[in-house]
Coordinates of C-alpha atoms in Angstrom, one line a residue:
X1 CA 10.5 8.0 49.5
X2 CA 9.9 8.7 45.7
X3 CA 6.5 6.7 44.0
X4 CA 6.2 5.7 40.9
X5 CA 3.5 4.3 38.6
X6 CA 3.2 0.6 37.5
X7 CA 0.9 -0.2 35.1
X8 CA 0.4 -3.8 33.6
X9 CA -2.6 -5.5 31.1
X10 CA -5.3 -7.9 33.1
X11 CA -8.2 -9.0 31.9
X12 CA -11.5 -7.6 33.2
X13 CA -13.4 -10.6 34.3
X14 CA -9.9 -11.6 37.0
X15 CA -9.6 -7.8 38.2
X16 CA -13.0 -7.6 38.7
X17 CA -12.4 -11.3 41.1
X18 CA -9.7 -9.6 42.6
X19 CA -11.1 -6.5 43.3
X20 CA -13.8 -8.3 45.4
X21 CA -11.2 -10.3 47.3
X22 CA -9.4 -7.0 48.3
X23 CA -13.1 -5.6 49.4
X24 CA -13.5 -8.8 51.4
X25 CA -10.4 -8.4 52.9
X26 CA -10.8 -4.5 53.7
X27 CA -7.8 -3.7 50.9
X28 CA -7.1 -2.3 48.1
X29 CA -5.7 -3.8 45.0
X30 CA -3.1 -0.9 45.5
X31 CA -2.5 -2.6 48.9
X32 CA -2.3 -5.7 47.6
X33 CA 0.0 -5.4 45.0
X34 CA 2.1 -3.2 47.5
X35 CA 2.1 -6.6 50.0
X36 CA 2.9 -8.7 47.0
X37 CA 5.8 -6.6 46.1
X38 CA 7.4 -6.4 49.4
X39 CA 6.7 -9.9 50.0
X40 CA 8.5 -11.1 47.1
X41 CA 11.6 -8.6 47.4
X42 CA 12.2 -10.1 51.1
X43 CA 11.9 -14.0 50.1
X44 CA 13.9 -13.0 46.9
X45 CA 11.3 -14.6 44.5
X46 CA 7.8 -15.7 44.4
X47 CA 6.3 -16.2 47.7
X48 CA 4.1 -19.3 46.4
X49 CA 4.1 -22.3 44.3
X50 CA 3.5 -21.7 40.4
X51 CA 1.7 -23.3 38.7
X52 CA 0.4 -24.0 34.9
X53 CA -2.8 -23.0 35.5
X54 CA -1.7 -19.8 37.2
X55 CA -0.2 -18.3 33.8
X56 CA -2.1 -15.7 32.5
X57 CA -4.3 -16.6 29.4
X58 CA -3.9 -15.4 26.4
X59 CA -7.7 -14.6 24.7
X60 CA -6.3 -14.0 21.3
X61 CA -4.1 -17.3 21.4
X62 CA -6.5 -19.3 22.7
X63 CA -9.2 -18.4 20.2
X64 CA -6.3 -19.2 17.3
X65 CA -5.9 -22.6 19.3
X66 CA -9.4 -23.0 19.0
X67 CA -10.3 -22.2 15.4
X68 CA -6.8 -24.1 13.9
X69 CA -8.7 -27.1 16.2
X70 CA -11.9 -26.2 14.4
X71 CA -9.8 -26.0 11.2
X72 CA -8.1 -29.4 11.7
X73 CA -11.7 -31.8 12.4
X74 CA -13.3 -30.2 9.3
X75 CA -10.4 -31.0 6.8
X76 CA -10.6 -34.5 8.4
X77 CA -14.0 -34.2 8.1
X78 CA -13.7 -33.1 4.2
X79 CA -10.7 -36.5 4.1
X80 CA -13.3 -38.8 5.4
X81 CA -16.2 -37.4 2.7
X82 CA -13.6 -37.8 -0.2
X83 CA -12.3 -41.0 0.9
X84 CA -16.3 -42.4 1.3
X85 CA -17.1 -40.8 -2.3
X86 CA -14.2 -42.5 -3.5
X87 CA -14.6 -46.1 -2.4
X88 CA -18.7 -45.5 -3.0
X89 CA -17.1 -44.9 -7.0
X90 CA -15.3 -48.2 -7.2
X91 CA -18.3 -50.0 -6.0
X92 CA -20.5 -48.6 -8.7
X93 CA -17.4 -49.0 -11.2
X94 CA -17.1 -53.2 -10.0
X95 CA -20.7 -53.9 -10.6
X96 CA -20.4 -52.1 -14.0
X97 CA -17.9 -54.5 -14.9
X98 CA -19.7 -57.6 -13.5
X99 CA -23.0 -57.2 -16.0
X100 CA -23.1 -60.2 -18.1
X101 CA -24.4 -59.4 -21.4
X102 CA -25.4 -62.6 -23.6

């Protein structure tokens, strides 16, 4: 049977965690992927339930989401400060209007 190489990206932390588990089980990552592939073919689908927590995390996308959230919070703070400044100026204007000159 012909053999082929399969290559894909995985973040370092996940890879290291998987290597440790495989070592504890007495197998290589290659063995684990071979078992997974065979199981998936035998069951004609994923051999387990997948939840949202199982999906790969795009670290760049996560950083972008956090940056956007920070920018939105900063914009909200700026809007609040602008509102406070406007209210302060209106209060000062009212004070000036109340002065009676005799």
